[in-house]
XYZ file of C-alpha atoms in Angstrom:
331
model
C -23.486 -64.255 -29.170
C -21.862 -61.310 -31.040
C -19.857 -58.749 -28.840
C -21.085 -55.165 -28.713
C -18.673 -54.191 -31.139
C -20.114 -56.358 -33.822
C -23.728 -55.206 -33.141
C -23.332 -51.326 -33.481
C -22.466 -49.108 -36.330
C -19.930 -46.848 -34.726
C -19.639 -43.006 -34.781
C -16.606 -41.361 -34.638
C -16.335 -37.608 -33.683
C -13.571 -35.559 -35.152
C -13.795 -32.228 -33.711
C -10.968 -30.637 -35.896
C -10.531 -32.198 -39.566
C -7.712 -34.404 -39.999
C -6.117 -35.657 -43.093
C -8.281 -37.445 -45.536
C -6.137 -40.760 -45.172
C -7.147 -40.890 -41.540
C -11.034 -40.494 -42.617
C -10.780 -43.022 -45.229
C -9.173 -45.669 -43.065
C -12.229 -45.384 -40.804
C -14.935 -45.281 -43.576
C -13.189 -48.274 -45.015
C -13.402 -50.160 -41.836
C -17.082 -49.500 -41.614
C -17.330 -46.580 -39.287
C -19.334 -43.338 -39.634
C -17.666 -39.978 -38.968
C -18.614 -36.662 -37.714
C -16.329 -33.672 -38.223
C -16.967 -30.885 -35.539
C -18.123 -27.445 -36.364
C -16.745 -25.447 -33.568
C -14.225 -26.080 -30.671
C -16.178 -24.164 -27.790
C -16.933 -26.559 -24.980
C -20.762 -25.911 -25.421
C -20.574 -26.979 -29.057
C -18.247 -30.057 -28.196
C -20.436 -31.250 -25.399
C -23.505 -31.299 -27.916
C -21.796 -32.818 -30.914
C -20.084 -35.616 -29.004
C -23.362 -37.085 -27.783
C -23.854 -40.462 -29.164
C -20.548 -41.074 -30.458
C -18.401 -43.973 -29.838
C -14.984 -42.522 -30.209
C -13.260 -39.261 -30.439
C -10.194 -38.602 -32.717
C -8.967 -35.227 -31.400
C -6.137 -32.770 -32.154
C -4.447 -30.400 -29.627
C -6.935 -27.622 -29.800
C -10.081 -29.315 -28.618
C -10.316 -29.705 -24.842
C -11.502 -32.979 -24.078
C -12.314 -32.256 -20.361
C -14.498 -34.061 -17.694
C -17.526 -32.297 -18.752
C -17.035 -33.143 -22.343
C -16.315 -36.673 -21.695
C -19.474 -36.731 -19.117
C -21.687 -35.425 -22.437
C -20.681 -38.857 -24.190
C -22.581 -41.630 -22.757
C -21.378 -44.352 -25.407
C -17.755 -43.094 -25.438
C -15.072 -46.081 -25.645
C -11.930 -44.466 -26.826
C -10.120 -40.934 -27.117
C -7.747 -41.173 -29.745
C -5.030 -38.495 -29.669
C -3.569 -37.091 -33.181
C -0.305 -36.440 -31.743
C 1.637 -37.045 -28.592
C 0.854 -34.726 -26.114
C -2.177 -35.462 -23.999
C -2.584 -32.153 -21.805
C -5.899 -31.355 -23.834
C -7.417 -34.640 -22.517
C -8.641 -35.467 -18.830
C -7.150 -38.928 -18.802
C -8.263 -39.392 -15.252
C -11.911 -38.854 -16.077
C -11.730 -40.995 -19.220
C -10.214 -43.938 -17.100
C -12.967 -43.556 -14.427
C -15.502 -44.107 -17.057
C -13.664 -47.084 -18.696
C -12.533 -45.018 -21.844
C -9.271 -45.636 -23.292
C -6.961 -42.711 -24.277
C -4.351 -43.370 -26.868
C -1.954 -41.257 -28.965
C 0.535 -41.802 -31.760
C 4.038 -41.950 -30.425
C 5.538 -43.372 -33.411
C 3.963 -40.904 -35.918
C 5.847 -37.499 -35.494
C 8.980 -38.244 -33.559
C 11.361 -37.739 -36.587
C 9.348 -34.758 -37.958
C 9.958 -32.954 -34.613
C 13.325 -33.869 -34.292
C 14.228 -32.510 -37.641
C 12.189 -29.266 -36.833
C 14.376 -28.877 -33.753
C 17.417 -29.192 -35.820
C 16.154 -26.647 -38.150
C 15.770 -24.090 -35.147
C 19.189 -25.184 -33.953
C 20.792 -24.145 -37.241
C 18.900 -21.212 -37.752
C 20.163 -19.864 -34.447
C 23.598 -20.961 -34.654
C 23.725 -19.282 -38.255
C 21.918 -16.145 -37.507
C 19.521 -16.954 -40.246
C 16.637 -15.070 -39.247
C 18.323 -11.996 -38.596
C 20.452 -12.369 -41.641
C 17.346 -12.672 -43.687
C 15.706 -9.622 -42.137
C 18.759 -7.352 -42.674
C 19.480 -8.492 -46.340
C 15.864 -7.650 -47.236
C 16.148 -4.301 -45.852
C 19.246 -3.573 -47.965
C 21.827 -4.112 -45.337
C 24.317 -6.467 -47.240
C 27.186 -5.279 -44.853
C 25.543 -7.375 -42.032
C 27.779 -10.197 -43.167
C 30.543 -8.786 -41.474
C 28.598 -8.313 -38.084
C 26.793 -11.569 -37.848
C 29.169 -14.427 -37.073
C 27.688 -17.895 -36.821
C 28.567 -20.860 -34.313
C 29.932 -24.133 -35.880
C 28.006 -26.953 -34.221
C 30.794 -29.606 -34.604
C 32.218 -30.305 -31.130
C 29.541 -28.324 -29.369
C 27.406 -29.896 -26.683
C 23.537 -30.244 -27.124
C 21.730 -30.745 -23.840
C 18.364 -32.647 -24.312
C 15.847 -32.479 -21.508
C 13.393 -35.262 -21.809
C 14.493 -38.439 -23.395
C 11.427 -40.171 -25.018
C 11.493 -41.106 -28.706
C 11.832 -37.522 -30.011
C 14.834 -36.872 -27.683
C 16.544 -40.054 -28.718
C 16.028 -39.437 -32.351
C 17.349 -35.729 -31.981
C 20.429 -37.089 -30.074
C 21.165 -39.468 -33.048
C 20.836 -36.677 -35.295
C 23.015 -34.138 -33.606
C 25.831 -36.792 -32.728
C 26.158 -38.459 -36.099
C 24.942 -35.717 -38.526
C 26.693 -32.747 -36.819
C 29.484 -34.282 -34.875
C 27.965 -32.737 -31.418
C 28.368 -34.009 -28.060
C 25.117 -35.117 -26.389
C 24.049 -35.206 -22.813
C 20.464 -35.904 -21.898
C 18.706 -35.751 -18.655
C 15.423 -37.802 -17.776
C 14.514 -38.810 -14.222
C 13.002 -42.057 -15.674
C 16.025 -42.930 -17.808
C 19.233 -44.050 -15.961
C 21.054 -45.902 -18.733
C 21.915 -44.672 -22.254
C 19.787 -45.982 -25.204
C 22.682 -45.508 -27.410
C 26.481 -44.653 -27.766
C 25.938 -41.042 -28.747
C 24.008 -40.211 -25.646
C 25.537 -39.472 -22.340
C 22.995 -39.494 -19.332
C 23.271 -36.803 -16.804
C 21.729 -37.077 -13.249
C 22.150 -33.351 -12.377
C 19.784 -30.977 -14.517
C 21.733 -28.136 -13.350
C 24.921 -29.668 -14.870
C 23.236 -30.144 -18.195
C 22.239 -26.458 -18.326
C 25.544 -25.080 -17.302
C 27.522 -27.118 -19.813
C 25.283 -27.287 -22.967
C 25.786 -24.962 -25.874
C 22.071 -25.717 -26.903
C 19.264 -26.872 -24.698
C 16.292 -28.628 -26.149
C 13.120 -29.463 -24.191
C 11.251 -32.551 -24.855
C 8.729 -32.699 -21.926
C 5.158 -33.568 -21.623
C 2.828 -30.776 -19.751
C 1.855 -32.316 -16.216
C 1.087 -31.008 -12.934
C 4.837 -31.807 -12.239
C 6.453 -30.310 -15.249
C 4.265 -26.952 -15.322
C 6.662 -23.920 -15.270
C 9.759 -26.308 -14.489
C 12.187 -24.256 -16.561
C 12.336 -20.363 -15.297
C 14.829 -17.846 -14.255
C 17.054 -20.134 -12.207
C 17.520 -22.589 -15.216
C 18.167 -19.751 -17.677
C 20.857 -18.331 -14.965
C 22.881 -21.570 -15.204
C 23.320 -21.327 -19.084
C 26.123 -19.908 -20.959
C 25.685 -16.415 -22.348
C 26.601 -17.925 -25.676
C 23.901 -20.748 -25.443
C 20.697 -21.310 -27.180
C 17.250 -22.552 -25.785
C 14.868 -24.469 -28.025
C 11.343 -25.624 -26.900
C 9.197 -27.568 -29.234
C 7.370 -29.622 -26.458
C 4.824 -27.743 -24.562
C 4.928 -24.122 -23.903
C 3.371 -24.716 -20.394
C 6.723 -26.147 -19.125
C 8.499 -22.858 -19.354
C 7.970 -19.551 -17.700
C 7.580 -17.416 -20.668
C 8.228 -14.175 -19.058
C 11.451 -15.599 -17.415
C 12.503 -16.571 -20.844
C 11.902 -13.024 -22.305
C 13.859 -11.434 -19.393
C 16.581 -13.823 -19.866
C 16.994 -13.093 -23.629
C 16.612 -9.282 -23.085
C 19.173 -9.361 -20.409
C 21.839 -11.453 -22.545
C 21.822 -14.286 -20.044
C 21.278 -16.537 -22.920
C 22.144 -15.915 -26.758
C 18.817 -17.015 -28.461
C 15.877 -19.162 -28.438
C 13.891 -21.307 -30.817
C 10.146 -21.447 -29.846
C 7.568 -23.679 -31.338
C 5.044 -23.695 -28.647
C 3.677 -21.200 -26.067
C 2.097 -20.781 -22.830
C -1.025 -19.522 -24.486
C -2.021 -20.875 -27.829
C -2.683 -19.267 -30.146
C -0.125 -16.616 -28.763
C -1.050 -12.855 -28.729
C 0.381 -11.062 -31.628
C 1.981 -8.602 -29.154
C 3.915 -11.291 -27.358
C 7.180 -9.956 -26.389
C 9.056 -13.040 -27.764
C 8.084 -11.638 -31.252
C 10.007 -8.447 -30.815
C 13.363 -9.986 -30.042
C 15.776 -10.358 -33.025
C 17.473 -13.207 -31.219
C 14.397 -15.445 -31.214
C 12.836 -17.411 -34.205
C 9.333 -18.844 -33.582
C 6.865 -21.266 -35.497
C 3.367 -21.887 -34.756
C 3.256 -25.199 -33.026
C 3.819 -27.069 -36.214
C 6.981 -28.906 -35.454
C 5.091 -32.207 -36.286
C 3.098 -30.937 -39.066
C 5.136 -32.212 -42.060
C 3.010 -33.868 -44.802
C 4.274 -37.334 -44.091
C 3.848 -36.781 -40.193
C 0.414 -35.358 -40.423
C -0.710 -38.369 -42.417
C 0.877 -40.763 -40.049
C -0.911 -39.277 -37.057
C -4.221 -39.436 -38.886
C -3.940 -43.069 -39.753
C -2.289 -44.166 -36.491
C -4.985 -42.290 -34.341
C -7.548 -43.911 -36.634
C -6.033 -47.338 -36.043
C -6.323 -46.956 -32.298
C -10.113 -46.118 -32.763
C -10.507 -49.223 -34.917
C -8.763 -51.510 -32.458
C -10.917 -50.307 -29.431
C -14.109 -50.411 -31.445
C -13.382 -54.142 -32.611
C -12.802 -55.078 -29.030
C -9.000 -55.178 -29.044
C -6.619 -53.269 -26.850
C -4.985 -50.449 -28.692
C -1.067 -50.383 -29.466
C -0.574 -47.200 -27.841
C -2.848 -46.807 -24.816
C -1.618 -44.380 -22.130
C -4.242 -45.510 -19.415
C -5.821 -48.625 -18.146
C -9.700 -48.027 -18.113
C -11.307 -49.141 -14.835
C -13.885 -50.746 -17.094
C -13.469 -52.134 -20.791
C -16.231 -50.266 -22.727
C -19.854 -50.737 -22.265
C -21.665 -54.132 -22.678
C -24.773 -53.960 -24.931
């Protein structure tokens, strides 16, 4: 007797379009795909009906209501790593796998973080702005900071944090200290593990966050943590905006408690164009695109598609983040 995965022509819902390589992978495996028309909850709930899988990016909110509307759903595959837009508990209760793509974009994000650190330490954004306005003399007023011998503090030691540690240590001769409550031993020689979060903030010349957004981490970085930092130190966040109290960051920057910040993620996305961070010369921002290199985007699309295929052909996915209470729906 054939399994349910051999009897059905599966339909994969993609709320927001992805790279053609990911869609081609699914089509070549015999699946049908449907690209969404709108990201509002009402439209998502309507368009997800009858679909066996969802391959979603960060902007589509796959909450309990959307999941409930999809009676045939067997897998929610995230294009990316962060899972704060997916109700994992609701999916687990309904026997639905949730997966992500942890090996697709880690290097891309780490490189982006190094670019933010370099831009901050060399005053590139302000120098560019001033020179374009005719102020060549700014060269005598802006003095950069050498990274060699400086200390990078990494908060969160998943794949991205570990790759960043290697790049900073081997490429720029920085000392690297890291804090992660789930990591007690250093995975490599270039990374020193700290047991005290305050000590990392006080000793680092650059702090870089690599935390998921959960109930525990929401707003975990605020005025207290910024007060611990050196006035010469830089703060970088390319993880999730919600882990930082944004108004506290603004206040710390305006008060000179810290020297500058590189921000790729925001509490509310897309951020309002009047966001006070955008008015500060000691801040460089990017539109949550640290992972979106050409290479990284293709990998995320294909890796997410691979997870869909694995589940819809009766296999356990490589990068499951939950253990469903039931494994799919018998037919």
